[in-house]
Coordinates of C-alpha atoms and ligand atoms in Angstrom, one line a residue:
M1 CA 0.2 -0.3 0.0
T2 CA 1.1 3.0 -1.1
D3 CA 0.0 6.7 0.4
K4 CA -0.2 8.8 -2.5
R5 CA -1.5 11.7 -0.7
P6 CA 2.1 13.6 -0.3
T7 CA 2.5 13.4 -3.8
K8 CA -1.0 14.8 -4.5
K9 CA -0.1 17.6 -2.0
I10 CA 3.1 18.1 -4.1
I11 CA 1.5 18.2 -7.2
R12 CA -1.1 20.6 -5.7
K13 CA 1.4 22.9 -4.5
E14 CA 3.1 22.9 -7.8
I15 CA -0.2 23.6 -9.7
Y16 CA -0.5 26.5 -6.9
I17 CA 2.8 27.9 -7.6
V18 CA 2.5 27.9 -11.3
A19 CA -0.9 29.4 -10.8
V20 CA 0.3 32.4 -8.9
L21 CA 3.3 32.7 -11.2
F22 CA 0.9 32.9 -14.1
F23 CA -1.4 35.3 -12.4
A24 CA 1.5 37.3 -11.3
L25 CA 2.8 37.4 -14.9
F26 CA -0.9 38.5 -16.0
A27 CA -1.3 41.0 -13.7
G28 CA 1.9 42.5 -14.3
M29 CA 1.3 42.7 -18.2
I30 CA -2.0 44.6 -17.4
A31 CA -0.4 46.9 -15.1
Y32 CA 2.3 47.5 -17.6
Y33 CA -0.6 48.3 -20.3
V34 CA -2.2 50.5 -18.3
Y35 CA 1.0 52.2 -17.1
F36 CA 2.0 52.2 -20.7
M37 CA -1.3 53.6 -22.2
K38 CA -1.2 56.1 -19.4
Y39 CA 2.1 57.4 -18.9
S40 CA 4.4 56.2 -21.9
A41 CA 1.9 55.8 -25.0
R42 CA 2.1 59.6 -25.4
D43 CA 5.8 59.7 -25.3
F44 CA 5.7 56.6 -27.7
I45 CA 3.9 58.1 -30.2
Y46 CA 5.7 61.7 -29.5
N47 CA 9.0 59.9 -30.5
S48 CA 9.1 61.4 -33.8
Y49 CA 11.0 58.2 -35.0
N50 CA 7.9 56.1 -34.3
S51 CA 5.5 57.7 -36.4
R52 CA 5.3 55.5 -39.3
F53 CA 5.7 52.4 -36.8
S54 CA 3.3 53.2 -34.3
V55 CA 1.0 50.6 -33.4
F56 CA -1.8 53.2 -33.2
A57 CA -1.4 53.9 -36.7
D58 CA -2.2 50.3 -37.4
D59 CA -5.9 50.8 -36.2
V60 CA -6.6 54.2 -36.8
T61 CA -6.2 56.6 -39.9
R62 CA -4.4 59.9 -38.6
G63 CA -7.2 62.4 -38.0
S64 CA -7.1 65.8 -40.3
I65 CA -6.4 69.2 -39.2
Y66 CA -8.7 72.1 -39.9
T67 CA -8.5 76.2 -39.6
A68 CA -11.3 77.4 -37.4
D69 CA -13.4 78.0 -40.2
G70 CA -13.5 74.5 -41.1
T71 CA -10.6 74.6 -44.3
V72 CA -8.9 71.1 -44.1
I73 CA -5.2 71.9 -44.0
A74 CA -3.6 68.3 -43.2
K75 CA -4.9 65.1 -44.1
T76 CA -4.2 61.5 -44.4
S77 CA -4.8 60.1 -48.0
K78 CA -3.4 57.0 -50.2
D79 CA -1.2 57.2 -52.9
D80 CA -1.3 55.2 -56.2
E81 CA -0.1 52.1 -54.4
G82 CA -2.5 52.3 -51.6
N83 CA 0.0 53.4 -49.2
E84 CA -1.1 56.2 -46.7
I85 CA 0.4 59.6 -47.1
R86 CA 0.0 62.9 -45.3
L87 CA -0.8 65.8 -47.4
Y88 CA -1.0 69.5 -46.8
P89 CA -3.1 70.7 -49.5
D90 CA -2.2 74.6 -49.1
E91 CA 1.7 73.6 -49.3
R92 CA 3.7 76.0 -47.4
L93 CA 1.1 78.4 -46.0
F94 CA 0.5 76.5 -42.6
C95 CA 3.9 74.9 -42.3
H96 CA 5.3 76.3 -39.2
A97 CA 2.0 76.1 -37.2
V98 CA 1.2 72.6 -38.4
G99 CA 4.3 71.4 -39.1
Y100 CA 5.2 67.8 -40.5
V101 CA 5.2 63.9 -40.0
D102 CA 8.2 63.2 -42.4
K103 CA 11.7 63.4 -41.0
G104 CA 10.5 63.2 -37.6
M105 CA 7.8 65.6 -36.6
A106 CA 7.3 69.0 -35.7
G107 CA 4.3 71.9 -34.7
L108 CA 1.0 70.6 -34.0
E109 CA 1.6 67.4 -36.0
A110 CA 4.1 66.6 -33.1
E111 CA 2.1 67.9 -30.3
Y112 CA -1.2 66.5 -31.0
S113 CA 0.1 63.1 -32.7
F114 CA -1.4 61.3 -29.6
D115 CA -4.7 62.7 -30.0
L116 CA -4.7 62.4 -33.9
L117 CA -4.4 58.7 -33.7
K118 CA -7.0 58.2 -31.5
S119 CA -10.3 57.2 -32.7
N120 CA -13.6 58.0 -30.6
I121 CA -16.1 57.1 -33.0
N122 CA -19.2 55.1 -31.8
L123 CA -17.8 51.9 -30.1
S124 CA -19.7 49.3 -32.2
D125 CA -18.7 50.9 -35.5
K126 CA -15.2 50.6 -34.2
I127 CA -15.7 47.1 -33.3
N128 CA -16.9 46.4 -36.9
N129 CA -14.1 48.0 -38.5
T130 CA -11.6 45.9 -36.4
I131 CA -13.5 42.5 -37.4
A132 CA -13.5 43.7 -41.2
G133 CA -9.6 44.4 -40.9
K134 CA -10.3 48.3 -41.4
K135 CA -8.9 51.4 -39.9
S136 CA -11.2 53.5 -37.9
P137 CA -11.0 57.3 -38.7
G138 CA -8.9 59.3 -36.3
D139 CA -10.1 62.7 -34.3
S140 CA -9.7 65.8 -36.0
L141 CA -8.0 68.9 -34.7
Y142 CA -9.4 72.3 -35.3
T143 CA -7.2 75.2 -34.7
T144 CA -7.7 78.7 -33.7
L145 CA -6.3 80.0 -37.5
D146 CA -8.2 81.7 -39.7
Y147 CA -7.8 80.9 -43.3
K148 CA -8.4 84.4 -44.8
T149 CA -6.1 86.3 -42.4
Q150 CA -3.4 83.6 -42.6
V151 CA -3.6 84.1 -46.4
A152 CA -3.1 87.8 -46.0
A153 CA -0.2 87.3 -43.7
Y154 CA 1.6 84.9 -45.8
E155 CA 1.0 86.8 -48.9
G156 CA 2.0 90.2 -47.4
L157 CA 5.0 88.9 -46.2
G158 CA 5.9 88.1 -49.8
M159 CA 9.8 87.8 -50.4
Y160 CA 10.7 89.0 -47.1
D161 CA 11.9 86.8 -44.6
G162 CA 10.3 87.5 -41.0
A163 CA 6.8 86.9 -39.0
V164 CA 3.6 87.8 -38.8
I165 CA 1.4 87.0 -35.8
A166 CA -2.3 88.0 -34.9
I167 CA -4.0 87.2 -31.7
E168 CA -7.7 87.9 -30.7
P169 CA -6.8 90.1 -27.0
S170 CA -10.2 89.0 -25.6
T171 CA -9.3 85.2 -25.7
G172 CA -5.8 84.5 -26.6
K173 CA -6.6 82.8 -29.8
I174 CA -4.0 83.1 -32.6
V175 CA -5.7 83.7 -35.7
A176 CA -2.6 84.0 -38.3
M177 CA 0.7 82.8 -37.7
V178 CA 3.3 82.9 -40.5
S179 CA 7.4 82.6 -40.7
K180 CA 9.6 83.0 -43.4
P181 CA 11.5 81.3 -45.1
D182 CA 9.3 78.4 -45.1
Y183 CA 9.1 74.9 -46.6
D184 CA 6.7 72.5 -48.2
P185 CA 5.9 69.9 -45.7
N186 CA 4.5 67.9 -48.4
T187 CA 8.4 67.3 -49.8
I188 CA 10.2 67.8 -46.5
A189 CA 11.8 64.5 -46.7
E190 CA 12.8 65.0 -50.5
Y191 CA 14.4 68.3 -49.6
W192 CA 15.6 67.5 -46.2
D193 CA 19.3 68.0 -46.7
D194 CA 18.6 71.3 -48.6
I195 CA 16.4 72.6 -46.0
T196 CA 18.8 71.9 -42.9
D197 CA 21.9 73.1 -44.8
S198 CA 23.4 75.3 -42.3
S199 CA 25.6 76.7 -44.6
K200 CA 22.8 78.1 -46.4
N201 CA 21.7 79.4 -43.1
K202 CA 18.3 80.0 -44.1
S203 CA 16.8 77.9 -40.9
S204 CA 13.7 77.6 -42.8
L205 CA 12.4 75.0 -39.7
V206 CA 12.4 77.8 -37.3
N207 CA 9.2 79.5 -36.4
R208 CA 10.4 82.9 -36.2
A209 CA 6.8 84.2 -35.0
T210 CA 7.4 82.4 -31.7
S211 CA 10.9 81.9 -31.8
G212 CA 12.7 84.9 -33.3
A213 CA 14.9 87.1 -31.4
Y214 CA 14.7 90.5 -32.8
P215 CA 16.0 93.8 -31.8
P216 CA 12.6 95.6 -31.0
G217 CA 13.4 98.7 -32.4
S218 CA 10.8 101.4 -31.5
T219 CA 8.1 99.3 -30.8
F220 CA 10.2 98.9 -27.5
K221 CA 8.8 102.3 -26.8
I222 CA 6.0 100.9 -25.3
V223 CA 7.9 99.2 -22.7
T224 CA 9.7 102.1 -21.7
T225 CA 6.7 104.2 -21.7
I226 CA 5.2 101.9 -19.0
A227 CA 8.6 101.8 -17.2
Y228 CA 8.3 105.7 -17.1
L229 CA 4.6 105.6 -16.0
R230 CA 5.5 103.2 -13.2
A231 CA 8.4 105.3 -12.0
N232 CA 6.0 108.3 -11.7
D233 CA 2.7 106.7 -10.2
G234 CA 1.0 106.5 -13.5
D235 CA 1.3 109.9 -14.3
D236 CA 2.2 110.9 -17.9
D237 CA 3.4 114.5 -17.2
F238 CA 6.4 115.1 -19.4
S239 CA 8.2 117.5 -21.4
Y240 CA 11.3 117.5 -23.5
T241 CA 12.9 119.5 -26.3
C242 CA 14.0 117.5 -29.2
N243 CA 16.4 119.0 -31.7
G244 CA 16.9 116.0 -33.7
S245 CA 19.8 114.1 -31.4
I246 CA 21.1 113.6 -28.1
T247 CA 24.5 112.7 -26.8
V248 CA 25.0 110.2 -24.0
D249 CA 28.6 109.6 -23.0
D250 CA 30.0 110.9 -26.3
Y251 CA 27.6 108.5 -28.1
K252 CA 25.0 110.5 -30.4
I253 CA 21.8 109.4 -30.8
H254 CA 19.6 110.6 -33.7
C255 CA 16.2 110.9 -34.3
S256 CA 14.8 109.6 -37.5
S257 CA 15.9 111.6 -40.6
N258 CA 17.7 113.8 -37.8
K259 CA 14.4 115.8 -37.6
S260 CA 13.9 118.1 -34.8
H261 CA 10.7 117.4 -33.2
G262 CA 10.6 120.3 -31.0
T263 CA 8.9 120.6 -27.1
E264 CA 6.9 117.1 -27.0
N265 CA 5.1 115.9 -24.1
L266 CA 4.9 111.9 -23.5
L267 CA 2.1 111.5 -26.2
K268 CA 3.9 113.4 -28.8
A269 CA 7.3 111.8 -27.9
F270 CA 5.8 108.2 -28.5
S271 CA 3.5 109.2 -31.8
N272 CA 6.6 110.9 -33.2
S273 CA 8.6 107.9 -32.3
C274 CA 11.7 110.4 -30.8
N275 CA 14.8 108.7 -30.1
S276 CA 16.3 111.4 -28.1
A277 CA 13.3 111.9 -25.8
Y278 CA 13.3 108.4 -25.3
A279 CA 16.9 108.2 -24.7
Y280 CA 16.7 111.1 -22.1
I281 CA 13.9 109.1 -20.5
G282 CA 16.0 105.8 -20.4
I283 CA 19.1 107.6 -18.6
N284 CA 16.6 109.0 -16.2
L285 CA 14.9 106.1 -14.8
D286 CA 16.2 103.8 -11.9
R287 CA 17.4 101.0 -13.7
D288 CA 16.3 98.4 -11.3
Q289 CA 12.7 99.9 -11.8
F290 CA 13.3 99.7 -15.4
T291 CA 14.5 96.2 -15.2
S292 CA 11.6 95.2 -13.1
A293 CA 9.1 96.7 -15.3
A294 CA 10.6 95.1 -18.4
E295 CA 10.2 91.6 -16.3
D296 CA 6.6 92.2 -15.5
L297 CA 6.1 92.7 -19.2
L298 CA 7.4 89.3 -19.6
F299 CA 11.0 90.1 -20.7
N300 CA 13.7 87.4 -19.3
G301 CA 11.2 84.4 -18.4
E302 CA 9.3 82.0 -20.0
L303 CA 6.3 83.3 -21.9
P304 CA 2.7 82.3 -20.5
T305 CA 1.3 80.6 -23.4
M306 CA -0.2 77.2 -24.5
L307 CA 2.5 76.7 -27.2
S308 CA 4.8 74.2 -27.1
T309 CA 8.1 76.3 -28.2
T310 CA 8.5 79.7 -27.6
K311 CA 11.6 81.9 -27.0
K312 CA 12.3 84.0 -23.8
S313 CA 12.9 87.5 -24.7
S314 CA 16.0 89.3 -23.2
F315 CA 16.4 92.7 -21.4
T316 CA 19.9 93.1 -19.8
I317 CA 20.6 96.3 -18.2
D318 CA 22.5 96.8 -14.7
S319 CA 24.6 98.8 -12.8
S320 CA 27.5 98.1 -15.2
T321 CA 25.6 98.7 -18.2
S322 CA 27.1 102.3 -19.9
E323 CA 24.7 105.3 -20.2
S324 CA 24.8 104.9 -23.6
V325 CA 23.8 101.6 -24.0
V326 CA 21.0 102.4 -21.5
A327 CA 20.0 105.3 -23.7
Q328 CA 19.8 103.1 -26.5
T329 CA 18.0 100.4 -24.9
A330 CA 15.2 102.9 -24.1
M331 CA 14.7 103.7 -27.6
G332 CA 14.7 100.0 -28.7
Q333 CA 18.1 99.4 -29.5
G334 CA 20.9 98.0 -27.3
D335 CA 21.3 94.3 -26.5
T336 CA 17.5 93.5 -26.0
T337 CA 15.7 90.7 -28.1
V338 CA 12.1 89.9 -28.5
S339 CA 9.8 87.4 -30.2
P340 CA 7.1 88.8 -32.4
L341 CA 4.8 86.4 -30.0
H342 CA 6.0 88.5 -27.3
M343 CA 5.3 92.2 -28.9
C344 CA 1.8 90.5 -29.7
M345 CA 1.0 89.7 -26.4
L346 CA 2.2 93.0 -25.0
V347 CA -0.1 94.7 -27.6
S348 CA -3.2 92.2 -26.7
A349 CA -2.8 93.3 -22.9
I350 CA -3.0 96.7 -24.0
A351 CA -6.2 96.3 -26.4
N352 CA -7.6 94.2 -23.5
N353 CA -7.5 97.1 -21.0
G354 CA -4.3 95.4 -19.3
T355 CA -5.3 91.8 -19.0
L356 CA -3.4 89.2 -20.8
M357 CA -4.9 86.1 -22.1
E358 CA -2.6 83.3 -22.8
P359 CA -2.2 82.8 -26.6
Y360 CA -3.1 79.2 -28.2
L361 CA -3.4 77.6 -31.4
T362 CA -6.0 74.7 -30.9
D363 CA -9.6 75.0 -30.2
K364 CA -11.1 71.3 -30.3
M365 CA -10.5 67.9 -31.0
V366 CA -13.6 66.5 -33.1
S367 CA -14.6 62.5 -33.6
A368 CA -15.4 61.3 -37.0
D369 CA -18.9 61.2 -36.0
G370 CA -18.8 65.0 -35.3
D371 CA -18.5 64.8 -31.5
I372 CA -16.4 67.2 -29.5
V373 CA -14.0 65.1 -27.8
S374 CA -12.2 67.8 -25.9
Q375 CA -12.2 71.7 -26.2
V376 CA -9.6 74.5 -25.1
D377 CA -10.8 77.2 -22.9
P378 CA -9.2 80.7 -23.1
V379 CA -6.8 81.1 -20.1
E380 CA -6.3 84.6 -18.2
Y381 CA -2.8 85.1 -17.1
G382 CA -3.7 88.1 -15.2
Q383 CA -3.2 91.7 -15.5
I384 CA 0.2 92.6 -16.6
I385 CA -0.7 96.5 -17.4
T386 CA -2.6 98.6 -15.0
E387 CA -6.1 99.9 -16.5
N388 CA -4.4 103.6 -16.4
E389 CA -1.2 102.5 -18.6
A390 CA -3.4 100.7 -20.8
D391 CA -5.9 103.4 -21.2
L392 CA -2.9 106.2 -21.8
L393 CA -1.1 103.5 -24.3
Q394 CA -4.4 103.3 -26.1
G395 CA -4.4 107.0 -26.8
Y396 CA -0.5 107.3 -27.8
M397 CA -1.2 104.2 -30.2
A398 CA -4.0 105.9 -31.8
A399 CA -2.2 109.3 -32.0
V400 CA 0.6 107.2 -33.9
V401 CA -1.6 106.2 -36.7
E402 CA -3.5 109.7 -36.6
E403 CA -0.8 112.1 -36.6
G404 CA 2.4 109.9 -35.9
T405 CA 4.8 108.0 -38.0
A406 CA 1.6 105.7 -39.2
E407 CA -0.1 108.7 -40.5
K408 CA 0.1 107.8 -44.0
V409 CA -0.8 104.4 -43.9
D410 CA -4.2 103.6 -45.3
F411 CA -6.0 101.3 -42.7
G412 CA -9.4 101.9 -44.5
D413 CA -12.1 102.6 -42.4
L414 CA -10.6 100.7 -39.5
T415 CA -9.8 102.4 -36.1
V416 CA -6.4 101.0 -35.5
Y417 CA -3.8 101.8 -32.8
G418 CA -0.1 101.0 -33.4
K419 CA 3.5 101.5 -32.9
T420 CA 5.9 101.4 -35.8
G421 CA 9.5 100.1 -35.5
T422 CA 12.7 100.3 -37.6
A423 CA 15.5 98.1 -35.8
E424 CA 19.0 98.5 -36.5
Y425 CA 20.6 95.0 -36.6
T426 CA 23.9 95.2 -38.0
E427 CA 26.9 98.0 -38.1
N428 CA 25.4 99.2 -41.4
K429 CA 22.4 101.5 -40.2
S430 CA 20.9 101.7 -43.6
V431 CA 19.8 98.3 -43.3
T432 CA 16.9 97.9 -40.9
H433 CA 14.2 95.5 -40.1
S434 CA 10.7 97.0 -40.2
W435 CA 8.2 96.5 -37.6
F436 CA 4.4 97.1 -36.6
V437 CA 2.6 96.3 -34.0
G438 CA -0.9 97.4 -33.1
Y439 CA -4.6 96.4 -33.0
A440 CA -7.7 97.2 -34.9
V441 CA -11.1 97.3 -33.8
G442 CA -14.3 96.0 -35.9
D443 CA -17.9 97.2 -35.8
N444 CA -18.9 95.5 -32.9
G445 CA -15.9 96.2 -30.6
E446 CA -14.1 93.0 -31.6
K447 CA -10.5 93.6 -31.6
L448 CA -7.6 92.1 -33.6
A449 CA -3.7 92.5 -32.4
V450 CA -0.8 91.8 -34.9
A451 CA 2.9 91.9 -34.9
V452 CA 4.6 92.1 -38.0
I453 CA 8.5 91.9 -38.9
M454 CA 10.0 92.2 -42.1
E455 CA 13.7 91.6 -42.2
G456 CA 15.9 94.2 -43.8
A457 CA 13.0 96.0 -45.4
G458 CA 13.6 99.2 -44.0
Y459 CA 11.1 101.8 -42.4
G460 CA 7.9 100.2 -40.3
S461 CA 5.7 102.8 -41.6
K462 CA 6.4 101.9 -45.4
Y463 CA 6.5 98.2 -45.0
A464 CA 5.3 96.4 -42.0
A465 CA 2.1 98.7 -41.3
P466 CA 0.9 98.1 -44.6
L467 CA 1.3 94.6 -44.0
A468 CA -0.7 95.0 -40.8
A469 CA -3.3 96.6 -42.9
K470 CA -4.0 93.8 -45.3
V471 CA -4.0 91.3 -42.4
F472 CA -6.7 93.7 -40.5
E473 CA -8.7 94.2 -43.5
A474 CA -8.9 90.4 -44.1
Y475 CA -9.9 89.7 -40.7
F476 CA -12.7 92.0 -40.3
Q477 CA -14.2 91.8 -43.9
Ligands
ZN501 ZN1 13.4 113.7 -31.5

């Protein structure tokens, strides 16, 4: 007689151990899957080089990208051999905003890759598609861009390098965003070597609207004006007699065309863009106060936006800075650099009575069934300019258009508030960037802020301001 019980016990114990191991393995896999979906899937899909091999792309056709007014600006189609290809119907028009998916990813294509490869259609349709071996359509992204306004900005810039950005001040919606030189995202793989050839120094992939670092020229007088008001408890009492130039530390600063502006109050100095008056203001400002005003106006820090890539603007004067550099800084030269986005944000805040809304480019994700999957709400950053300062600046910017440097610009029937700028960027002072920053008000009180820079074009009033006029016209028509 043999007692089998101990053997049975051993077998049962072994089965138990194996079952526990299997269970642990299974639980581990589930946990990993959940973890992957929650934390790593985004990174996995975001990793540019996985774009073609993504497991998600096997089940879902990448969704389309639209303007706010419903024009498709990126979509997935099939080539003659039935392979999926990404198409950009307007070629270069939206390249820096939308980006690309070949040769890595950029722009909204990169930022929203995860969302474009999700399908929120009806579950039973999705299951039917899976059973039939068909892909489900991905969710679509609606941007805040307005087609007509983008075209006006793009065509207005013409052959010039530079940038145009337009923002709705009450919400922060980016309505137009153009940067040149540009590229065609349809053929980026084909021309990649040429586009990225640094010896040609074109940096076409850089979005100059958000990442450009430009000398602000006279558009910086907005910042100096606010610093002056803050140093004087919000009082704009000021008088200066301009005789066409000012000499600081043996360095002579000229007014544009050496024009003598005569005796000016602050409004006149601003609307005439009087360099001598602003150099005088600069050297009489407390340097710490000047710096803190600039930093309150978002210099030397990350810009509060919902955009993925922006460049910090730089303002660097301290106790060691020479008097002549301070004078130049106050009128917009010196070492200060700024992005068009940043200038547009400052103008938006002025237009919005001092309150800054964070700029953003994406409005909502919509499923192929037409359901809204997610929506972006405007975010208020806060009051960066007091109501009194905004009120005064609005008056000064109106004077620029009515009787100042932009007097001759044809803005049609629109009420426009602005500041021109002509920024030197080389030793050769005859070559200058053309700037215009400002906003227009429509019939129903709606506003649009713009910043325009045209590299090497010349006077702001002659080139950038007329381009801004075209952008306003397209938006308000
Ligand atoms: Zn002057």
